[in-house]
């Protein structure tokens, strides 16, 4: 049977009824790609959950299909969000499909080109705030509290409910079992929260017989959960996790502690190294923030973190969530590489250039 | 069971053996999205086959997984292609995964930003040719004929073999039946050729009991198949189909004639209108070339083409292939929309801007 999106696939685990209008772009069902390079390094089975292959190019679509479906069910006429880019792209696309007006507030000058183009082309009203993400989020929260608009940031509980299906899917793809470790970038902290919800639920319902340790990774310059304090001016090249005061702070700590996992920081240099490794060795192009999960497990490996796991279980399983597609931020890729050389339309010039 | 890419999924229909190394990014398995707006207009069931959700963001991955797997099987050390962008992105990604060197030749200044960033980040040697696509293709053909490099343009027969799985998937997703019409953009004409191969094969093997009419659409300024002559200076905003001398010219005509379909031209204006309709009403973001299939069926509908089908069969089925993701060409989206307005970090400014 054809895949019809995460609401139909996981309907019985979600707060929907027969009367809920399903606003879907057939999101989910993203590849779980075995990583040869990382498996060799860790001595484990490492998989890449390529969430960049959701319809708008990021993991946000899982939560957005549910949030916008529920907004439509409640006859909302406007949805609003603050965004570092991926949320606005997703909100704009699903709102367009639902025929609901969408307003997005972005930090001025801090959004990757691809993402900005998405919100605009899907007809959202895009407002650039002279401020950062945390201020933008504060403002849309206040507006949604006082006016008839539906907030579709991850504070909207339906976002996390939809997002938890990522965990269900990972388990289903692994042959109905949980991985041993789940590595994930942490920005606003909704994603780590949702995945943990999903893993717990599958365990509680006896679909799987274990739960992974949650390994969250923030960027060094935007690591409030690691520093245990708000970062007023978050700074990192990984714009999707450039957040200094995460909305799901407490829940992310619970996920970390309940799962006996950790949340650590990785440097921009480590993120970019992982970004290039994924592109050049695995053939997988991600936005920089996505590479934080891979940078994180490499850092942990170097520190000996997986030694015990390797002793206990020969082939332990690690899943790294890759949250967004590299096409979201083409400028970053262009910055990372040499420009193409121009040659005249002559065979000899081509032969010379490729040095056969 | 987890999806493992088109070679594993359709192995028995493909020229592979147990000894073929499978180089895959779990491509294929892309959504078939029902289109409410187009279904209403045509009085049909219209589906969007969103091939932009393949790993590198375009339909090319289906053929490339097979072409690069076979190149690896034959111990090739270099793969080469000419490209308007999507082929090079795909070739670079799969070659990176296979550990094979990749050389791509692109027409200078004629490649969308996203696509260029992909080939570069996947470590291909990118050469910008002072010439157009057709000249670039001619050059790489000559090189591949005389030197130990494997051509991975669609002249490579494995490309079409892999690509035909798109037709299998459409049939499988429709409940193991073929659509009545299959609409598709036509550039180098490999895709229409491959889909027709796939539909014919499924029919011959009695998997389905009918075949669709193939409806191919070229851009008005790059329509050699419609004009019945080579276009020396092809011109269209749809860079992915800006091709004046298609490699699969004859096979595309066969697909058209055997299926009792047609190949027509659509204007850039019609392409952009379809591009915006998809983004603003369906929530689906594509690169401009992809919108040619939708522009095409709207043009045919306006001319009364589907009247007979509607009389014969109440809900005839139309599948439009959307070949590439909109993120491939963010600049085009930015050109199509108003720039975001900047507001200060004050609630009153936000309220005023959104006119609640």
XYZ file of C-alpha atoms in Angstrom:
712
model
C 0.000 0.000 0.000
C 1.092 3.508 -0.704
C 2.488 5.606 2.145
C -0.014 8.295 3.090
C 1.906 10.348 5.620
C 2.583 9.941 9.318
C -0.968 10.576 10.538
C -2.418 7.659 8.556
C 0.601 5.466 9.264
C 0.555 5.994 13.026
C -3.047 7.088 13.539
C -3.638 4.947 16.620
C -0.784 6.653 18.474
C -1.902 10.184 17.639
C -4.559 12.568 18.994
C -6.757 12.477 15.892
C -10.282 11.271 15.240
C -12.156 10.241 12.116
C -13.296 13.865 11.903
C -9.812 15.380 11.827
C -9.041 16.756 8.363
C -5.655 15.291 7.447
C -3.393 17.936 5.924
C -0.493 15.942 4.571
C 2.288 16.000 2.007
C 2.986 12.305 2.631
C 5.789 13.270 5.010
C 7.828 10.682 6.884
C 8.974 7.342 5.445
C 12.471 8.798 5.145
C 15.504 6.611 4.457
C 17.528 4.974 7.203
C 20.881 4.787 5.441
C 23.668 2.529 6.747
C 26.891 4.503 7.167
C 29.922 2.484 6.195
C 32.466 5.101 7.261
C 30.966 5.742 10.691
C 30.271 2.064 11.328
C 33.935 1.314 10.702
C 35.109 4.078 13.035
C 32.816 3.174 15.917
C 32.863 -0.597 15.459
C 29.082 -0.456 15.459
C 26.144 -0.363 13.089
C 25.624 3.310 12.448
C 22.572 4.494 10.538
C 21.695 7.928 9.174
C 18.027 8.862 9.500
C 17.842 11.282 6.582
C 15.033 13.592 7.644
C 16.077 16.096 4.987
C 13.998 13.992 2.592
C 10.749 15.122 4.126
C 8.647 17.264 1.734
C 9.984 20.646 2.842
C 13.484 19.281 3.394
C 13.496 18.974 7.173
C 12.186 16.922 10.093
C 9.698 19.654 10.960
C 7.097 18.232 8.586
C 6.261 15.350 10.940
C 5.013 17.693 13.607
C 3.605 20.246 11.216
C 1.209 17.851 9.488
C -0.444 17.219 12.848
C -0.305 20.819 14.103
C -1.872 22.175 10.909
C -4.443 19.350 10.708
C -5.538 20.157 14.259
C -5.530 23.878 13.497
C -7.818 23.192 10.548
C -10.032 20.972 12.700
C -10.455 23.863 15.140
C -11.214 26.205 12.240
C -8.143 28.369 12.786
C -7.735 31.042 10.152
C -4.149 32.062 10.875
C -1.128 30.069 12.022
C 1.978 31.824 13.300
C 5.516 30.828 14.196
C 8.977 32.127 14.928
C 11.660 30.313 13.035
C 15.319 29.912 12.226
C 14.002 28.788 8.837
C 12.924 25.163 8.835
C 9.798 25.689 10.893
C 8.665 28.552 8.695
C 9.211 26.536 5.518
C 7.157 23.684 6.903
C 4.421 25.862 8.398
C 4.091 27.789 5.144
C 3.810 24.637 3.027
C 1.221 22.902 5.221
C -0.767 26.098 5.726
C -0.824 26.569 1.948
C -2.126 23.045 1.520
C -4.749 23.618 4.208
C -5.813 26.993 2.836
C -4.914 28.739 6.091
C -3.043 32.023 6.304
C 0.506 31.752 7.665
C 2.621 34.412 9.371
C 6.278 33.757 10.170
C 8.719 35.806 12.165
C 12.392 35.257 11.396
C 15.542 36.775 12.877
C 16.734 39.315 10.312
C 19.701 38.196 8.228
C 20.053 34.889 10.055
C 18.116 32.571 7.764
C 19.681 30.389 5.079
C 18.628 31.280 1.542
C 16.856 28.029 0.734
C 14.621 28.202 3.770
C 13.670 31.809 3.219
C 12.743 31.058 -0.375
C 10.409 28.327 0.838
C 8.326 30.406 3.232
C 8.000 33.085 0.577
C 7.026 30.842 -2.308
C 4.402 29.107 -0.163
C 2.812 32.505 0.318
C 3.484 33.021 3.995
C 3.677 36.550 5.291
C 7.335 36.706 6.270
C 8.454 39.367 8.743
C 12.121 39.872 9.496
C 12.649 40.786 13.128
C 15.378 43.122 14.206
C 16.265 40.616 16.959
C 17.197 36.962 17.508
C 15.167 33.748 17.484
C 14.447 33.784 21.181
C 12.923 37.257 20.969
C 10.898 36.242 17.931
C 9.538 33.210 19.771
C 8.615 35.306 22.787
C 6.669 37.689 20.570
C 4.658 35.065 18.716
C 3.841 33.353 22.017
C 2.390 36.562 23.325
C 0.394 37.213 20.168
C -1.001 33.679 20.111
C -1.990 33.972 23.772
C -4.081 37.062 23.175
C -5.364 36.821 19.610
C -7.156 34.226 17.485
C -4.054 32.790 15.857
C -2.649 29.297 16.341
C 0.974 28.993 17.361
C 2.716 26.218 15.418
C 6.102 26.363 17.081
C 7.023 23.240 19.016
C 5.296 24.700 22.075
C 2.202 23.516 20.243
C 1.830 20.028 21.756
C 0.689 18.524 18.450
C 4.078 19.323 16.986
C 5.788 16.962 19.442
C 3.076 14.329 19.033
C 3.618 14.257 15.285
C 7.368 14.439 15.641
C 7.529 11.387 17.899
C 6.678 9.260 14.844
C 10.324 9.654 13.878
C 11.158 7.258 16.710
C 8.440 4.819 15.639
C 9.814 4.835 12.131
C 13.394 4.220 13.222
C 12.255 1.195 15.252
C 10.105 -0.117 12.405
C 12.969 0.280 9.951
C 15.377 -1.560 12.248
C 13.059 -4.574 12.189
C 10.833 -3.436 15.067
C 13.545 -2.800 17.600
C 15.042 0.290 19.175
C 18.626 1.366 18.526
C 21.081 1.366 21.432
C 21.948 5.044 20.962
C 20.041 7.867 19.332
C 22.171 10.907 18.388
C 20.416 14.173 17.577
C 21.159 17.892 17.201
C 19.623 20.062 19.921
C 18.426 23.592 19.253
C 14.995 24.482 20.556
C 15.024 20.943 22.034
C 11.641 19.857 20.698
C 13.086 17.114 18.543
C 15.010 15.268 21.282
C 11.922 15.575 23.462
C 9.665 14.122 20.781
C 11.949 11.246 19.853
C 12.173 10.255 23.493
C 8.368 10.387 23.772
C 8.167 8.070 20.780
C 10.723 5.574 22.036
C 9.093 5.469 25.465
C 5.663 4.933 23.964
C 6.793 2.084 21.717
C 8.430 0.463 24.751
C 5.414 0.975 27.024
C 3.139 -0.570 24.420
C 5.567 -3.485 24.083
C 6.176 -2.857 20.392
C 9.903 -2.923 21.166
C 11.705 -4.344 24.188
C 14.265 -1.626 24.867
C 14.910 2.092 24.641
C 17.981 3.936 23.380
C 20.211 6.305 25.270
C 19.542 9.799 23.937
C 22.695 11.648 22.840
C 21.960 15.323 22.223
C 24.430 17.758 20.702
C 24.389 21.529 20.790
C 26.735 23.900 19.013
C 29.495 25.203 21.291
C 28.376 28.828 20.862
C 24.708 27.998 21.422
C 24.775 25.428 24.188
C 22.482 26.584 26.994
C 21.657 23.031 28.071
C 25.330 22.205 28.438
C 26.223 25.494 30.164
C 23.076 25.290 32.274
C 22.237 28.901 31.481
C 20.574 30.993 28.802
C 22.918 32.130 26.029
C 21.989 35.702 25.179
C 23.844 35.907 21.899
C 23.963 32.384 20.487
C 26.603 31.981 17.805
C 27.230 29.128 15.393
C 27.369 28.497 11.657
C 24.634 25.902 12.250
C 21.765 28.376 11.958
C 19.041 25.793 12.580
C 20.275 25.261 16.156
C 21.331 28.832 16.853
C 19.069 29.100 19.889
C 20.013 30.416 23.313
C 16.882 29.687 25.336
C 15.244 26.449 24.166
C 11.481 26.122 24.554
C 11.708 22.442 25.543
C 14.638 22.879 27.929
C 13.239 20.855 30.847
C 11.836 18.082 28.691
C 15.165 17.680 26.933
C 16.877 17.270 30.310
C 14.301 14.653 31.239
C 14.952 12.787 27.990
C 18.665 12.877 28.705
C 18.298 11.696 32.305
C 15.545 9.110 31.882
C 17.428 7.516 29.005
C 20.785 7.671 30.828
C 22.123 9.637 27.901
C 23.849 12.998 27.655
C 23.742 16.403 26.031
C 27.110 17.803 25.003
C 28.516 20.562 22.843
C 30.425 20.285 19.561
C 32.422 23.066 17.970
C 31.648 24.628 14.595
C 34.863 23.090 13.363
C 33.689 19.623 14.421
C 30.302 20.268 12.826
C 31.874 21.295 9.528
C 34.215 18.305 9.557
C 31.224 15.983 9.992
C 29.323 17.924 7.308
C 32.137 17.313 4.853
C 32.602 13.692 5.864
C 28.931 13.006 5.198
C 29.064 14.679 1.783
C 32.404 13.346 0.618
C 32.328 9.804 2.019
C 28.688 8.906 2.433
C 27.237 10.913 -0.459
C 24.770 12.512 1.944
C 24.297 16.288 1.833
C 22.919 17.902 4.991
C 22.559 21.348 6.419
C 25.305 22.146 8.937
C 23.105 21.731 12.035
C 22.341 18.147 10.998
C 25.992 17.262 11.141
C 26.033 17.977 14.874
C 24.732 14.470 15.567
C 27.591 12.910 13.612
C 30.154 15.319 15.056
C 28.850 14.334 18.460
C 29.264 10.594 18.128
C 32.750 11.077 16.700
C 33.637 13.208 19.693
C 32.221 10.626 22.102
C 34.033 7.847 20.298
C 37.332 9.687 20.582
C 36.721 10.026 24.319
C 36.133 6.281 24.682
C 32.421 6.608 25.402
C 31.371 3.560 23.368
C 34.017 1.179 24.746
C 31.696 -0.434 27.247
C 28.924 -0.829 24.687
C 31.348 -2.516 22.330
C 32.390 -4.980 25.027
C 28.800 -5.790 25.992
C 27.376 -6.127 22.515
C 29.434 -6.677 19.458
C 27.337 -4.720 17.010
C 25.486 -2.073 18.944
C 23.242 0.192 16.894
C 23.554 3.952 16.655
C 21.073 6.143 14.784
C 22.086 9.692 13.868
C 19.237 11.990 12.895
C 20.125 14.245 9.971
C 17.551 16.961 10.457
C 17.657 18.937 7.202
C 18.810 18.711 3.590
C 22.008 20.436 2.469
C 20.036 22.284 -0.208
C 18.557 24.346 2.618
C 21.849 26.196 2.864
C 23.653 26.126 -0.496
C 25.768 29.144 0.378
C 27.501 27.149 3.102
C 28.450 24.435 0.618
C 29.786 27.006 -1.829
C 31.879 28.505 0.985
C 33.348 25.086 1.754
C 34.697 24.313 -1.700
C 36.826 25.514 -4.562
C 35.027 27.325 -7.386
C 34.720 25.466 -10.706
C 37.406 26.123 -13.281
C 36.191 27.417 -16.645
C 37.470 25.742 -19.806
C 36.906 26.466 -23.511
C 34.739 24.085 -25.591
C 37.702 22.034 -26.805
C 38.385 18.382 -26.157
C 42.068 19.033 -25.514
C 41.196 21.516 -22.768
C 38.922 18.983 -21.095
C 41.530 16.224 -21.295
C 44.145 18.471 -19.830
C 41.895 19.595 -16.985
C 40.988 16.085 -15.888
C 44.554 14.786 -16.253
C 43.612 11.353 -17.525
C 10.641 -4.136 6.008
C 12.755 -1.076 5.534
C 13.104 0.359 2.023
C 16.588 -0.351 0.695
C 16.620 1.568 -2.563
C 15.359 0.802 -6.049
C 17.879 -1.937 -6.870
C 16.807 -4.139 -3.948
C 13.143 -3.264 -4.403
C 13.038 -4.088 -8.113
C 16.046 -6.393 -8.405
C 14.318 -8.957 -10.617
C 13.595 -6.323 -13.259
C 17.127 -4.940 -13.338
C 20.417 -6.034 -14.929
C 22.158 -6.889 -11.662
C 23.526 -10.099 -10.194
C 24.338 -11.207 -6.675
C 27.870 -9.991 -7.377
C 26.896 -6.414 -8.233
C 27.972 -4.031 -5.465
C 24.875 -1.988 -4.656
C 25.728 1.698 -4.310
C 22.581 3.195 -2.860
C 21.273 6.114 -0.850
C 17.897 4.387 -0.457
C 16.571 6.402 -3.393
C 13.020 5.959 -4.699
C 9.954 5.379 -2.528
C 8.951 8.998 -3.172
C 5.482 10.298 -2.312
C 2.567 10.126 -4.733
C 0.587 13.110 -3.501
C -3.068 13.615 -4.475
C -3.618 17.096 -5.895
C -6.917 18.586 -4.820
C -6.630 21.701 -6.955
C -5.687 19.919 -10.172
C -8.176 17.114 -9.607
C -10.943 19.699 -9.328
C -9.875 21.498 -12.485
C -9.557 18.379 -14.627
C -12.425 16.425 -13.100
C -9.987 13.579 -12.601
C -7.746 12.047 -9.970
C -4.495 13.912 -10.356
C -1.397 12.778 -8.459
C 1.972 14.443 -8.062
C 4.926 12.052 -8.112
C 7.335 14.125 -6.033
C 10.695 12.948 -7.300
C 12.360 15.947 -5.679
C 12.372 13.851 -2.494
C 15.045 11.536 -3.809
C 18.332 11.833 -1.867
C 19.963 14.450 -4.083
C 16.663 16.215 -4.712
C 15.863 14.944 -8.204
C 14.668 11.920 -10.185
C 18.198 11.301 -11.444
C 19.065 9.176 -8.406
C 17.026 6.209 -9.676
C 19.223 5.803 -12.707
C 22.406 6.858 -10.990
C 22.300 4.157 -8.310
C 22.354 1.549 -11.068
C 24.846 3.332 -13.324
C 27.332 3.814 -10.478
C 26.779 0.307 -9.103
C 27.561 -1.119 -12.544
C 30.541 1.217 -12.901
C 31.845 -0.090 -9.591
C 31.204 -3.683 -10.662
C 33.333 -3.073 -13.762
C 36.040 -1.496 -11.590
C 35.722 1.933 -13.180
C 37.923 4.527 -11.537
C 36.373 7.674 -13.032
C 32.805 8.524 -13.964
C 32.046 11.544 -16.127
C 28.938 13.456 -17.181
C 27.671 16.641 -18.758
C 24.889 18.241 -16.809
C 22.436 21.085 -16.436
C 22.867 20.411 -12.724
C 20.742 17.515 -11.510
C 22.800 14.814 -13.157
C 26.020 16.213 -11.753
C 24.583 16.405 -8.237
C 23.473 12.801 -8.414
C 26.631 11.499 -10.077
C 28.792 13.282 -7.510
C 26.829 11.884 -4.557
C 26.790 8.277 -5.744
C 30.402 8.403 -6.880
C 31.356 9.734 -3.432
C 29.508 6.847 -1.816
C 31.188 4.369 -4.150
C 34.636 5.859 -3.682
C 34.967 6.575 -7.412
C 36.322 9.818 -8.843
C 33.720 12.013 -10.557
C 34.196 14.659 -13.257
C 31.310 16.866 -14.344
C 31.080 19.328 -17.173
C 28.479 22.072 -16.813
C 27.478 24.933 -19.103
C 29.066 28.046 -17.612
C 26.671 30.323 -15.722
C 23.639 28.192 -16.537
C 23.396 26.050 -13.408
C 21.130 26.775 -10.459
C 22.970 27.499 -7.223
C 21.683 24.529 -5.258
C 22.756 22.015 -7.846
C 26.206 23.481 -8.248
C 26.722 23.398 -4.492
C 25.898 19.692 -4.504
C 28.448 18.566 -7.073
C 31.096 20.606 -5.299
C 30.399 19.438 -1.792
C 30.382 15.802 -2.919
C 33.902 16.358 -4.135
C 33.362 16.100 -7.888
C 35.788 17.867 -10.167
C 33.485 20.487 -11.670
C 34.476 22.138 -14.936
C 32.467 25.035 -16.333
C 32.325 24.890 -20.114
C 32.279 28.015 -22.201
C 29.391 26.479 -24.204
C 25.930 24.968 -23.778
C 24.712 21.591 -22.527
C 24.649 19.967 -25.933
C 28.308 20.834 -26.533
C 29.210 19.583 -23.079
C 27.471 16.272 -23.722
C 29.212 15.866 -27.066
C 32.573 16.372 -25.376
C 32.074 13.877 -22.566
C 30.797 11.302 -25.077
C 33.988 11.640 -27.050
C 36.172 11.386 -23.973
C 34.329 8.326 -22.697
C 34.635 6.652 -26.084
C 38.398 6.983 -26.143
C 39.531 6.888 -22.518
C 38.976 4.642 -19.490
C 36.163 6.686 -17.972
C 32.529 5.658 -17.608
C 29.894 7.992 -19.003
C 26.963 8.330 -16.595
C 24.732 10.545 -18.692
C 21.464 8.921 -19.741
C 23.228 7.531 -22.809
C 24.504 4.998 -20.291
C 21.825 2.300 -20.643
C 21.849 1.538 -16.916
C 20.562 5.033 -16.245
C 17.335 4.308 -18.127
C 17.056 0.846 -16.581
C 17.192 2.305 -13.092
C 14.963 5.197 -14.012
C 12.171 2.938 -15.281
C 11.510 1.960 -11.654
C 9.687 5.277 -11.366
C 6.907 3.742 -13.482
C 6.858 0.581 -11.373
C 6.529 2.656 -8.247
C 3.685 4.762 -9.601
C 1.761 1.582 -10.486
C 2.493 0.011 -7.114
C 1.379 3.163 -5.299
C -1.864 3.311 -7.279
C -2.749 -0.171 -6.030
C -0.908 -2.086 -8.761
C -2.468 -0.372 -11.745
C -1.227 2.078 -14.317
C -2.530 5.642 -14.544
C -4.466 6.698 -17.655
C -2.107 9.572 -18.397
C 1.490 10.173 -17.405
C 2.642 13.808 -17.698
C 6.361 14.534 -17.650
C 8.831 17.325 -18.481
C 11.065 16.567 -21.459
C 14.627 17.846 -21.695
C 17.247 15.323 -22.688
C 14.296 12.919 -23.042
C 15.753 10.072 -21.008
C 13.042 10.265 -18.359
C 10.043 9.918 -20.682
C 11.880 7.068 -22.398
C 12.549 5.293 -19.119
C 9.040 5.689 -17.714
C 7.621 4.249 -20.922
C 10.032 1.308 -20.677
C 8.807 0.712 -17.140
C 5.114 0.901 -17.965
C 5.546 -1.402 -20.946
C 7.481 -3.916 -18.881
C 4.903 -4.019 -16.086
C 2.196 -4.546 -18.719
C 4.131 -7.235 -20.588
C 4.725 -9.107 -17.356
C 1.027 -8.794 -16.530
C 1.653 -6.905 -13.308
C -0.814 -4.269 -14.547
C -3.445 -4.566 -17.258
C -3.045 -1.245 -19.049
C -0.540 1.415 -20.010
C -0.845 5.194 -19.792
C -0.678 7.705 -22.588
C 2.619 9.551 -22.258
C 2.245 13.343 -22.217
C 5.619 15.032 -22.601
C 6.189 18.754 -22.230
C 9.114 20.833 -23.397
C 9.744 24.507 -22.749
C 8.693 26.704 -25.680
C 12.244 28.017 -26.175
C 13.821 24.565 -25.927
C 11.379 22.349 -27.811
C 13.301 20.422 -30.473
C 10.912 17.465 -30.329
C 7.943 19.723 -30.964
C 9.677 21.780 -33.671
C 11.169 18.612 -35.176
C 14.586 20.225 -35.368
C 17.627 20.913 -33.210
C 17.443 24.172 -31.249
C 20.892 25.724 -31.366
C 20.383 28.238 -28.586
C 17.779 26.735 -26.237
C 16.238 29.324 -23.958
C 13.991 28.891 -20.923
C 13.966 29.725 -17.231
C 13.573 25.983 -16.639
C 17.298 25.260 -16.667
C 16.895 21.508 -16.102
C 15.214 21.108 -19.513
C 17.209 23.747 -21.378
C 18.388 21.272 -23.997
C 18.316 21.750 -27.747
C 19.416 18.331 -29.001
C 18.098 15.577 -26.723
C 20.121 12.384 -26.447
C 17.002 10.190 -26.350
C 15.175 11.996 -29.163
C 14.061 8.943 -31.138
C 13.104 6.910 -28.070
C 10.982 9.766 -26.768
C 9.114 9.877 -30.084
C 8.557 6.139 -29.830
C 7.190 6.524 -26.299
C 4.841 9.225 -27.545
C 3.648 7.235 -30.555
C 3.418 3.772 -29.006
C 1.435 5.160 -26.086
C -0.778 7.309 -28.337
C 0.330 10.304 -26.324
C 1.860 13.597 -27.333
C 4.808 15.914 -26.772
C 3.949 19.595 -26.694
C 5.510 22.877 -25.643
C 4.597 25.133 -22.737
C 5.722 28.733 -22.338
C 7.900 29.976 -19.491
C 4.886 31.958 -18.340
C 2.797 28.793 -18.148
C 5.622 27.001 -16.362
C 5.919 29.751 -13.758
C 2.155 29.854 -13.240
C 2.156 26.104 -12.553
C 5.223 26.521 -10.307
C 3.349 29.060 -8.205
C 0.125 27.068 -8.175
C 1.980 24.043 -6.811
C 3.676 26.093 -4.090
C 0.739 28.258 -3.077
C -2.151 25.784 -3.360
C -0.634 22.339 -2.959
C 2.240 23.205 -0.610
C 4.651 21.499 -2.995
C 7.861 23.296 -3.929
C 9.510 22.227 -7.184
C 12.180 23.491 -9.482
C 10.724 25.335 -12.491
C 11.330 22.504 -14.986
C 9.193 20.183 -12.868
C 6.225 22.463 -13.254
C 6.222 21.808 -17.011
C 4.210 18.616 -16.449
C 1.515 20.500 -14.553
C 1.576 23.439 -16.982
C 1.136 20.877 -19.725
C -1.958 19.176 -18.380
C -3.539 22.555 -17.657
C -2.883 23.586 -21.252
C -4.340 20.334 -22.569
C -7.345 20.678 -20.309
C -8.015 24.200 -21.583
C -7.920 22.841 -25.132
C -10.495 20.154 -24.281
C -8.035 17.275 -24.545
C -9.441 15.320 -21.581
C -13.133 15.617 -22.585
C -13.292 12.196 -24.147
C -11.511 10.569 -21.211
C -13.984 12.147 -18.830
C -16.909 10.764 -20.834
C -15.433 7.278 -20.976
C -14.309 6.980 -17.384
C -15.569 9.150 -14.628
C -12.397 9.368 -12.574
C -9.503 8.877 -14.919
C -6.064 9.025 -13.334
C -3.327 11.460 -14.238
C 0.174 11.320 -12.754
C 2.423 14.379 -13.069
C 6.082 13.755 -12.408
C 7.703 16.569 -10.428
C 11.315 15.982 -11.302
C 13.252 18.129 -8.831
C 12.891 19.934 -5.509
C 12.391 23.700 -5.403
C 15.416 24.010 -3.133
C 17.515 23.205 -6.184
C 16.870 26.721 -7.438
C 16.183 29.058 -4.504
C 17.066 32.135 -6.531
C 14.059 31.544 -8.781
C 11.746 31.489 -5.773
C 13.241 34.686 -4.417
C 12.686 36.315 -7.808
C 9.026 35.292 -7.735
C 8.095 36.911 -4.449
C 8.122 40.080 -2.403
C 11.031 40.540 0.010
C 10.268 40.210 3.737
C 9.465 43.409 5.580
C 11.694 44.189 8.570
C 10.060 45.146 11.864
C 11.497 46.189 15.238
C 11.290 43.780 18.208
C 8.037 45.256 19.505
C 4.704 43.534 19.857
C 2.836 46.540 18.525
C 4.896 46.472 15.335
C 4.127 42.795 14.833
C 0.409 43.288 15.435
C 0.305 46.156 13.011
C 2.175 44.232 10.338
C -0.121 41.227 10.456
C -3.285 43.332 10.636
C -5.158 41.046 12.985
